[in-house]
PDB file of C-alpha atoms in Angstrom:
ATOM      1  CA  MET A 191     -13.091  21.380   6.954  1.00 66.00           C
ATOM      2  CA  HIS A 192     -14.858  21.678   3.624  1.00 68.00           C
ATOM      3  CA  ASP A 193     -17.955  19.442   3.216  1.00 71.00           C
ATOM      4  CA  ALA A 194     -16.354  17.753   0.145  1.00 73.00           C
ATOM      5  CA  ARG A 195     -13.490  16.463   2.419  1.00 73.00           C
ATOM      6  CA  ARG A 196     -15.912  15.153   5.133  1.00 77.00           C
ATOM      7  CA  HIS A 197     -17.207  11.593   5.493  1.00 75.00           C
ATOM      8  CA  PRO A 198     -20.873  11.198   4.568  1.00 72.00           C
ATOM      9  CA  PRO A 199     -23.177  10.403   7.536  1.00 71.00           C
ATOM     10  CA  ASN A 200     -23.225   6.659   8.497  1.00 72.00           C
ATOM     11  CA  THR A 201     -26.101   5.579  10.655  1.00 65.00           C
ATOM     12  CA  GLY A 202     -25.669   1.824  10.234  1.00 64.00           C
ATOM     13  CA  VAL A 203     -23.854  -0.621  12.442  1.00 64.00           C
ATOM     14  CA  ALA A 204     -21.237  -1.901   9.828  1.00 69.00           C
ATOM     15  CA  GLY A 205     -18.072  -0.278   8.536  1.00 81.00           C
ATOM     16  CA  TRP A 206     -16.066  -0.402  11.636  1.00 89.00           C
ATOM     17  CA  VAL A 207     -12.168  -0.877  11.301  1.00 92.00           C
ATOM     18  CA  GLY A 208     -10.087  -2.014  14.299  1.00 90.00           C
ATOM     19  CA  VAL A 209      -6.636  -0.500  14.666  1.00 92.00           C
ATOM     20  CA  ASP A 210      -4.100  -2.421  16.629  1.00 89.00           C
ATOM     21  CA  ARG A 211      -0.817  -0.775  17.699  1.00 91.00           C
ATOM     22  CA  GLY A 212       2.372  -2.814  18.132  1.00 90.00           C
ATOM     23  CA  LEU A 213       6.192  -2.658  18.077  1.00 90.00           C
ATOM     24  CA  SER A 214       7.077  -5.278  15.465  1.00 89.00           C
ATOM     25  CA  THR A 215       4.071  -4.361  13.302  1.00 91.00           C
ATOM     26  CA  PHE A 216       3.322  -0.719  14.088  1.00 93.00           C
ATOM     27  CA  VAL A 217      -0.271  -0.650  12.869  1.00 93.00           C
ATOM     28  CA  ALA A 218      -2.559  -3.508  11.840  1.00 92.00           C
ATOM     29  CA  ALA A 219      -6.078  -2.469  10.756  1.00 92.00           C
ATOM     30  CA  ALA A 220      -8.872  -4.903   9.809  1.00 90.00           C
ATOM     31  CA  ARG A 221     -12.557  -5.030   9.374  1.00 88.00           C
ATOM     32  CA  ALA A 222     -15.007  -6.902  11.615  1.00 80.00           C
ATOM     33  CA  ASP A 223     -14.864  -9.946   9.333  1.00 79.00           C
ATOM     34  CA  GLY A 224     -11.177 -10.147   9.544  1.00 78.00           C
ATOM     35  CA  THR A 225     -10.265  -8.554   6.174  1.00 86.00           C
ATOM     36  CA  PRO A 226      -7.094  -6.624   6.543  1.00 90.00           C
ATOM     37  CA  VAL A 227      -7.127  -3.066   5.286  1.00 91.00           C
ATOM     38  CA  LEU A 228      -3.739  -1.684   6.457  1.00 92.00           C
ATOM     39  CA  ARG A 229      -0.490  -3.115   7.758  1.00 93.00           C
ATOM     40  CA  VAL A 230       2.547  -0.942   8.591  1.00 92.00           C
ATOM     41  CA  ASP A 231       5.634  -3.324   9.277  1.00 90.00           C
ATOM     42  CA  GLY A 232       8.775  -1.172   8.641  1.00 86.00           C
ATOM     43  CA  TRP A 233       8.430   1.955  10.754  1.00 91.00           C
ATOM     44  CA  PRO A 234      11.376   4.204  11.035  1.00 92.00           C
ATOM     45  CA  ARG A 235      12.191   4.021  14.869  1.00 94.00           C
ATOM     46  CA  PRO A 236      13.933   7.441  14.838  1.00 94.00           C
ATOM     47  CA  ALA A 237      15.140   7.467  18.368  1.00 93.00           C
ATOM     48  CA  GLN A 238      16.696   3.998  18.109  1.00 92.00           C
ATOM     49  CA  ALA A 239      18.350   4.930  14.801  1.00 93.00           C
ATOM     50  CA  ALA A 240      19.857   8.062  16.041  1.00 94.00           C
ATOM     51  CA  VAL A 241      21.079   6.984  19.516  1.00 94.00           C
ATOM     52  CA  ALA A 242      24.747   6.784  18.558  1.00 95.00           C
ATOM     53  CA  ARG A 243      24.733  10.378  17.292  1.00 95.00           C
ATOM     54  CA  GLN A 244      22.826  11.566  20.409  1.00 95.00           C
ATOM     55  CA  ARG A 245      25.430   9.999  22.708  1.00 95.00           C
ATOM     56  CA  ARG A 246      28.208  11.656  20.815  1.00 96.00           C
ATOM     57  CA  LEU A 247      26.705  15.044  21.019  1.00 96.00           C
ATOM     58  CA  SER A 248      25.917  14.535  24.639  1.00 95.00           C
ATOM     59  CA  ARG A 249      29.547  13.729  25.392  1.00 95.00           C
ATOM     60  CA  LYS A 250      30.682  16.880  23.528  1.00 95.00           C
ATOM     61  CA  VAL A 251      28.379  18.993  25.639  1.00 95.00           C
ATOM     62  CA  THR A 252      29.667  17.603  28.934  1.00 94.00           C
ATOM     63  CA  GLY A 253      33.207  17.928  27.748  1.00 94.00           C
ATOM     64  CA  LYS A 254      32.989  21.751  27.271  1.00 94.00           C
ATOM     65  CA  GLN A 255      33.501  24.235  30.056  1.00 94.00           C
ATOM     66  CA  ARG A 256      30.308  25.438  31.640  1.00 93.00           C
ATOM     67  CA  GLY A 257      29.398  28.986  30.600  1.00 92.00           C
ATOM     68  CA  SER A 258      31.510  29.013  27.554  1.00 94.00           C
ATOM     69  CA  ASN A 259      30.398  29.677  23.987  1.00 96.00           C
ATOM     70  CA  ASN A 260      31.570  26.276  22.896  1.00 95.00           C
ATOM     71  CA  ARG A 261      29.273  24.536  25.341  1.00 95.00           C
ATOM     72  CA  ALA A 262      26.393  26.659  24.120  1.00 96.00           C
ATOM     73  CA  LYS A 263      27.115  25.712  20.520  1.00 96.00           C
ATOM     74  CA  ALA A 264      27.382  22.025  21.509  1.00 96.00           C
ATOM     75  CA  ALA A 265      24.024  22.250  23.417  1.00 96.00           C
ATOM     76  CA  ALA A 266      22.442  23.887  20.381  1.00 96.00           C
ATOM     77  CA  ARG A 267      23.539  20.993  18.142  1.00 96.00           C
ATOM     78  CA  LEU A 268      22.089  18.540  20.601  1.00 96.00           C
ATOM     79  CA  GLY A 269      18.836  20.416  20.701  1.00 96.00           C
ATOM     80  CA  ARG A 270      18.676  20.383  16.895  1.00 97.00           C
ATOM     81  CA  HIS A 271      19.231  16.656  16.953  1.00 96.00           C
ATOM     82  CA  HIS A 272      16.234  16.107  19.209  1.00 96.00           C
ATOM     83  CA  VAL A 273      14.129  18.288  17.122  1.00 96.00           C
ATOM     84  CA  ARG A 274      14.970  16.450  13.947  1.00 96.00           C
ATOM     85  CA  VAL A 275      14.163  13.152  15.691  1.00 96.00           C
ATOM     86  CA  ALA A 276      10.784  14.357  16.847  1.00 95.00           C
ATOM     87  CA  ALA A 277      10.017  15.789  13.345  1.00 96.00           C
ATOM     88  CA  ILE A 278      10.768  12.374  11.729  1.00 96.00           C
ATOM     89  CA  ARG A 279       8.444  10.620  14.298  1.00 96.00           C
ATOM     90  CA  ARG A 280       5.683  13.186  13.912  1.00 95.00           C
ATOM     91  CA  GLY A 281       5.755  13.184  10.085  1.00 95.00           C
ATOM     92  CA  PHE A 282       5.469   9.377  10.078  1.00 96.00           C
ATOM     93  CA  LEU A 283       2.477   9.460  12.416  1.00 96.00           C
ATOM     94  CA  HIS A 284       0.761  12.018  10.247  1.00 96.00           C
ATOM     95  CA  GLN A 285       1.190   9.773   7.207  1.00 95.00           C
ATOM     96  CA  VAL A 286      -0.326   6.738   9.067  1.00 95.00           C
ATOM     97  CA  SER A 287      -3.175   8.686  10.635  1.00 94.00           C
ATOM     98  CA  ASN A 288      -4.054  10.386   7.302  1.00 93.00           C
ATOM     99  CA  GLN A 289      -4.064   6.967   5.557  1.00 93.00           C
ATOM    100  CA  LEU A 290      -6.500   5.662   8.137  1.00 93.00           C
ATOM    101  CA  VAL A 291      -8.771   8.707   8.409  1.00 92.00           C
ATOM    102  CA  ASN A 292      -9.088   9.458   4.627  1.00 90.00           C
ATOM    103  CA  THR A 293     -10.301   5.909   3.792  1.00 89.00           C
ATOM    104  CA  HIS A 294     -12.345   4.903   6.882  1.00 89.00           C
ATOM    105  CA  ASP A 295     -15.059   6.851   8.649  1.00 89.00           C
ATOM    106  CA  ARG A 296     -15.280   4.553  11.660  1.00 90.00           C
ATOM    107  CA  LEU A 297     -12.296   3.435  13.596  1.00 93.00           C
ATOM    108  CA  ALA A 298     -11.847   1.618  16.891  1.00 92.00           C
ATOM    109  CA  ILE A 299      -8.484   1.586  18.950  1.00 92.00           C
ATOM    110  CA  GLU A 300      -7.664   0.013  22.157  1.00 87.00           C
ATOM    111  CA  THR A 301      -6.967   2.105  25.295  1.00 88.00           C
ATOM    112  CA  LEU A 302      -3.347   0.965  26.293  1.00 87.00           C
ATOM    113  CA  THR A 303      -1.661   1.547  29.491  1.00 87.00           C
ATOM    114  CA  ILE A 304       1.301   3.252  28.045  1.00 89.00           C
ATOM    115  CA  THR A 305       2.451   4.632  31.489  1.00 88.00           C
ATOM    116  CA  GLY A 306       2.644   1.095  32.790  1.00 90.00           C
ATOM    117  CA  MET A 307       4.469  -0.183  29.748  1.00 89.00           C
ATOM    118  CA  LEU A 308       7.179   2.499  30.260  1.00 91.00           C
ATOM    119  CA  GLY A 309       7.989   0.873  33.549  1.00 90.00           C
ATOM    120  CA  ASN A 310       9.369  -2.130  31.792  1.00 89.00           C
ATOM    121  CA  ARG A 311      13.045  -1.409  31.161  1.00 89.00           C
ATOM    122  CA  ARG A 312      13.334  -3.719  28.239  1.00 89.00           C
ATOM    123  CA  LEU A 313      10.447  -2.060  26.374  1.00 89.00           C
ATOM    124  CA  ALA A 314      10.423   1.428  27.523  1.00 92.00           C
ATOM    125  CA  SER A 315      12.666   2.941  24.797  1.00 93.00           C
ATOM    126  CA  ALA A 316      10.670   1.168  22.061  1.00 93.00           C
ATOM    127  CA  VAL A 317       7.368   2.097  23.447  1.00 93.00           C
ATOM    128  CA  ALA A 318       8.400   5.723  23.841  1.00 93.00           C
ATOM    129  CA  ASP A 319       9.759   5.757  20.321  1.00 94.00           C
ATOM    130  CA  ALA A 320       6.483   4.388  18.936  1.00 94.00           C
ATOM    131  CA  ALA A 321       4.474   7.292  20.366  1.00 94.00           C
ATOM    132  CA  TRP A 322       1.207   5.406  20.499  1.00 94.00           C
ATOM    133  CA  GLY A 323      -0.481   8.194  22.435  1.00 93.00           C
ATOM    134  CA  GLU A 324       0.311  10.719  19.778  1.00 95.00           C
ATOM    135  CA  LEU A 325      -1.191   8.421  17.104  1.00 94.00           C
ATOM    136  CA  ALA A 326      -4.407   8.133  19.053  1.00 94.00           C
ATOM    137  CA  ARG A 327      -4.563  12.022  19.509  1.00 95.00           C
ATOM    138  CA  GLN A 328      -4.109  12.527  15.766  1.00 95.00           C
ATOM    139  CA  LEU A 329      -6.891  10.003  14.892  1.00 94.00           C
ATOM    140  CA  ALA A 330      -9.287  11.671  17.434  1.00 93.00           C
ATOM    141  CA  TYR A 331      -9.007  15.174  16.046  1.00 93.00           C
ATOM    142  CA  LYS A 332      -8.767  14.176  12.351  1.00 93.00           C
ATOM    143  CA  GLN A 333     -11.823  12.046  12.618  1.00 91.00           C
ATOM    144  CA  GLN A 334     -13.650  15.053  14.235  1.00 90.00           C
ATOM    145  CA  TRP A 335     -12.619  17.315  11.477  1.00 88.00           C
ATOM    146  CA  ARG A 336     -13.995  14.744   8.683  1.00 87.00           C
ATOM    147  CA  GLY A 337     -17.084  13.887  10.696  1.00 87.00           C
ATOM    148  CA  GLY A 338     -16.071  10.403  11.312  1.00 88.00           C
ATOM    149  CA  GLN A 339     -16.285   8.236  14.518  1.00 89.00           C
ATOM    150  CA  LEU A 340     -13.536   6.992  16.743  1.00 91.00           C
ATOM    151  CA  ALA A 341     -14.442   4.365  19.365  1.00 90.00           C
ATOM    152  CA  LEU A 342     -12.167   3.480  22.376  1.00 90.00           C
ATOM    153  CA  VAL A 343     -12.057  -0.292  23.128  1.00 87.00           C
ATOM    154  CA  ASP A 344     -11.591  -1.410  26.629  1.00 84.00           C
ATOM    155  CA  ARG A 345      -8.056  -2.615  27.344  1.00 81.00           C
ATOM    156  CA  TRP A 346      -9.498  -5.839  29.003  1.00 82.00           C
ATOM    157  CA  TYR A 347     -11.605  -6.803  25.903  1.00 80.00           C
ATOM    158  CA  PRO A 348     -10.452 -10.280  24.649  1.00 80.00           C
ATOM    159  CA  SER A 349     -10.059  -9.250  21.063  1.00 73.00           C
ATOM    160  CA  THR A 350      -7.211 -11.769  20.490  1.00 73.00           C
ATOM    161  CA  LYS A 351      -9.258 -14.644  21.790  1.00 78.00           C
ATOM    162  CA  THR A 352     -12.474 -13.775  20.065  1.00 78.00           C
ATOM    163  CA  CYS A 353     -13.664 -15.306  16.818  1.00 76.00           C
ATOM    164  CA  SER A 354     -14.650 -12.505  14.366  1.00 68.00           C
ATOM    165  CA  ALA A 355     -17.349 -14.768  12.723  1.00 70.00           C
ATOM    166  CA  CYS A 356     -19.205 -16.296  15.734  1.00 73.00           C
ATOM    167  CA  ARG A 357     -17.856 -14.196  18.593  1.00 74.00           C
ATOM    168  CA  THR A 358     -16.638 -17.278  20.406  1.00 77.00           C
ATOM    169  CA  VAL A 359     -14.102 -16.549  23.172  1.00 80.00           C
ATOM    170  CA  ALA A 360     -11.267 -19.054  23.535  1.00 78.00           C
ATOM    171  CA  PRO A 361      -9.735 -20.060  26.847  1.00 77.00           C
ATOM    172  CA  ALA A 362      -6.715 -18.417  28.377  1.00 78.00           C
ATOM    173  CA  MET A 363      -3.825 -18.094  25.824  1.00 76.00           C
ATOM    174  CA  PRO A 364      -0.090 -17.611  26.601  1.00 76.00           C
ATOM    175  CA  LEU A 365       1.696 -14.506  25.537  1.00 68.00           C
ATOM    176  CA  HIS A 366       3.650 -16.055  22.762  1.00 73.00           C
ATOM    177  CA  GLN A 367       0.365 -17.287  21.020  1.00 73.00           C
ATOM    178  CA  ARG A 368      -1.281 -14.388  19.245  1.00 67.00           C
ATOM    179  CA  THR A 369      -3.516 -16.330  16.754  1.00 71.00           C
ATOM    180  CA  PHE A 370      -6.831 -17.864  17.655  1.00 69.00           C
ATOM    181  CA  THR A 371      -7.830 -20.721  15.427  1.00 73.00           C
ATOM    182  CA  CYS A 372     -11.699 -21.227  15.392  1.00 75.00           C
ATOM    183  CA  HIS A 373     -12.639 -24.596  13.836  1.00 63.00           C
ATOM    184  CA  VAL A 374     -15.754 -25.053  11.802  1.00 45.00           C
ATOM    185  CA  ARG A 375     -17.514 -28.452  11.402  1.00 34.00           C
ATOM    186  CA  ILE A 376     -20.482 -29.402   9.165  1.00 30.00           C
ATOM    187  CA  SER A 377     -22.861 -31.422  11.296  1.00 30.00           C
ATOM    188  CA  ARG A 378     -26.384 -30.593  10.381  1.00 28.00           C
ATOM    189  CA  ARG A 379     -28.533 -33.106   8.555  1.00 30.00           C
ATOM    190  CA  SER A 380     -31.726 -32.140   6.860  1.00 34.00           C
ATOM    191  CA  GLY A 381     -33.716 -34.969   5.105  1.00 36.00           C
ATOM    192  CA  PRO A 382     -31.823 -37.519   3.052  1.00 39.00           C
ATOM    193  CA  GLN A 383     -29.198 -35.030   2.179  1.00 38.00           C
ATOM    194  CA  ARG A 384     -26.735 -33.152   4.384  1.00 39.00           C
ATOM    195  CA  ARG A 385     -26.629 -29.407   4.192  1.00 38.00           C
ATOM    196  CA  SER A 386     -23.632 -27.358   5.246  1.00 37.00           C
ATOM    197  CA  GLN A 387     -24.169 -25.599   8.343  1.00 38.00           C
ATOM    198  CA  PRO A 388     -21.130 -23.971   9.919  1.00 40.00           C
ATOM    199  CA  ARG A 389     -20.844 -24.385  13.652  1.00 44.00           C
ATOM    200  CA  CYS A 390     -17.948 -22.953  15.818  1.00 46.00           C
ATOM    201  CA  LEU A 391     -16.309 -25.193  18.165  1.00 46.00           C
ATOM    202  CA  GLY A 392     -14.322 -22.308  19.721  1.00 45.00           C
ATOM    203  CA  ARG A 393     -11.050 -24.307  20.119  1.00 43.00           C
ATOM    204  CA  ALA A 394      -7.687 -22.522  20.196  1.00 42.00           C
ATOM    205  CA  ALA A 395      -4.472 -23.824  18.946  1.00 42.00           C
ATOM    206  CA  PRO A 396      -2.903 -26.456  21.239  1.00 43.00           C
ATOM    207  CA  ARG A 397      -0.462 -25.191  23.879  1.00 43.00           C
ATOM    208  CA  PRO A 398       3.147 -26.440  23.805  1.00 45.00           C
ATOM    209  CA  VAL A 399       3.791 -29.415  26.027  1.00 44.00           C
ATOM    210  CA  PRO A 400       6.098 -28.429  29.000  1.00 47.00           C
ATOM    211  CA  GLY A 401       9.414 -30.240  29.194  1.00 50.00           C
ATOM    212  CA  PRO A 402      10.672 -32.380  31.940  1.00 50.00           C
ATOM    213  CA  PRO A 403      11.468 -30.874  35.297  1.00 49.00           C
ATOM    214  CA  ARG A 404      15.010 -29.848  35.959  1.00 51.00           C
ATOM    215  CA  ARG A 405      15.197 -31.340  39.390  1.00 55.00           C
ATOM    216  CA  GLY A 406      14.324 -34.806  40.370  1.00 52.00           C
ATOM    217  CA  PRO A 407      11.777 -35.820  43.072  1.00 52.00           C
ATOM    218  CA  GLY A 408      14.541 -36.582  45.565  1.00 54.00           C
ATOM    219  CA  HIS A 409      16.530 -33.315  45.119  1.00 52.00           C
ATOM    220  CA  GLN A 410      17.237 -31.407  48.288  1.00 53.00           C
ATOM    221  CA  ARG A 411      17.553 -27.698  48.203  1.00 56.00           C
ATOM    222  CA  ARG A 412      20.718 -26.173  49.209  1.00 51.00           C
ATOM    223  CA  PRO A 413      20.386 -23.645  51.990  1.00 51.00           C
ATOM    224  CA  ARG A 414      21.056 -20.036  51.239  1.00 53.00           C
ATOM    225  CA  GLY A 415      24.056 -18.114  52.391  1.00 52.00           C
ATOM    226  CA  ARG A 416      27.777 -19.126  52.583  1.00 52.00           C
ATOM    227  CA  LEU A 417      28.513 -22.335  54.507  1.00 52.00           C
ATOM    228  CA  TRP A 418      31.637 -22.081  56.516  1.00 52.00           C
ATOM    229  CA  PRO A 419      33.803 -25.013  57.814  1.00 55.00           C
ATOM    230  CA  ALA A 420      33.003 -26.472  61.268  1.00 55.00           C
ATOM    231  CA  HIS A 421      36.029 -24.896  62.949  1.00 56.00           C
ATOM    232  CA  MET A 422      35.097 -21.439  61.601  1.00 51.00           C
ATOM    233  CA  ARG A 423      31.477 -21.434  62.773  1.00 53.00           C
ATOM    234  CA  GLY A 424      30.234 -19.686  65.713  1.00 54.00           C
ATOM    235  CA  ARG A 425      32.249 -16.852  67.392  1.00 52.00           C
ATOM    236  CA  ASN A 426      35.375 -17.349  65.225  1.00 51.00           C
ATOM    237  CA  ARG A 427      33.407 -16.860  61.980  1.00 49.00           C
ATOM    238  CA  PRO A 428      34.882 -13.712  60.191  1.00 52.00           C
ATOM    239  CA  ARG A 429      32.668 -10.717  59.969  1.00 52.00           C
TER     240      ARG A 429
END
């Protein structure tokens, strides 16, 4: 790539931008101090949008006689449909990666276990449609073209529970709580006047109080299996 399109050399420690990938919000990028730089909420979801047409074309393929010209034409139409879905997804990923690489020379992304996420039957289709691995691949080679840097953050790093200002790590947080609230208190006294000195207490938002138990203390658990009447137990029980 031409030198005019490459990033200038950066030897400092500042300027890093963290990129978080998700499903409701496809990409959320922010600086180390918490300043957001990019947020992509409405992404196309090409496979989900075209699932009805894909099923219709698949039924037409199976309805044609094997080895016939009509079956070959129906299979070709189904193949063109898959190519179109892949092209829409690839074009969107190029737009997002170009917007990140062109404006920031230092990017940090998390190493996600995409293969393990595909094992969840409720999230597999959405995770596959997002193509997080392809986005990471594009960011890697485009940063190399432009002379930028791309850092891979460990998947176990507590980024959600860490304060961006004082690096305080909060205790364990439930999955539905994705925001860490770090309180600041003015407590330093110098001479007759108080001066403001921020001090982080590292407290997260309060957890929801669990409701009452469904079963009382004297509840007896019903044994599993089907209970037969007394005259049908033993040898006379139907098999």
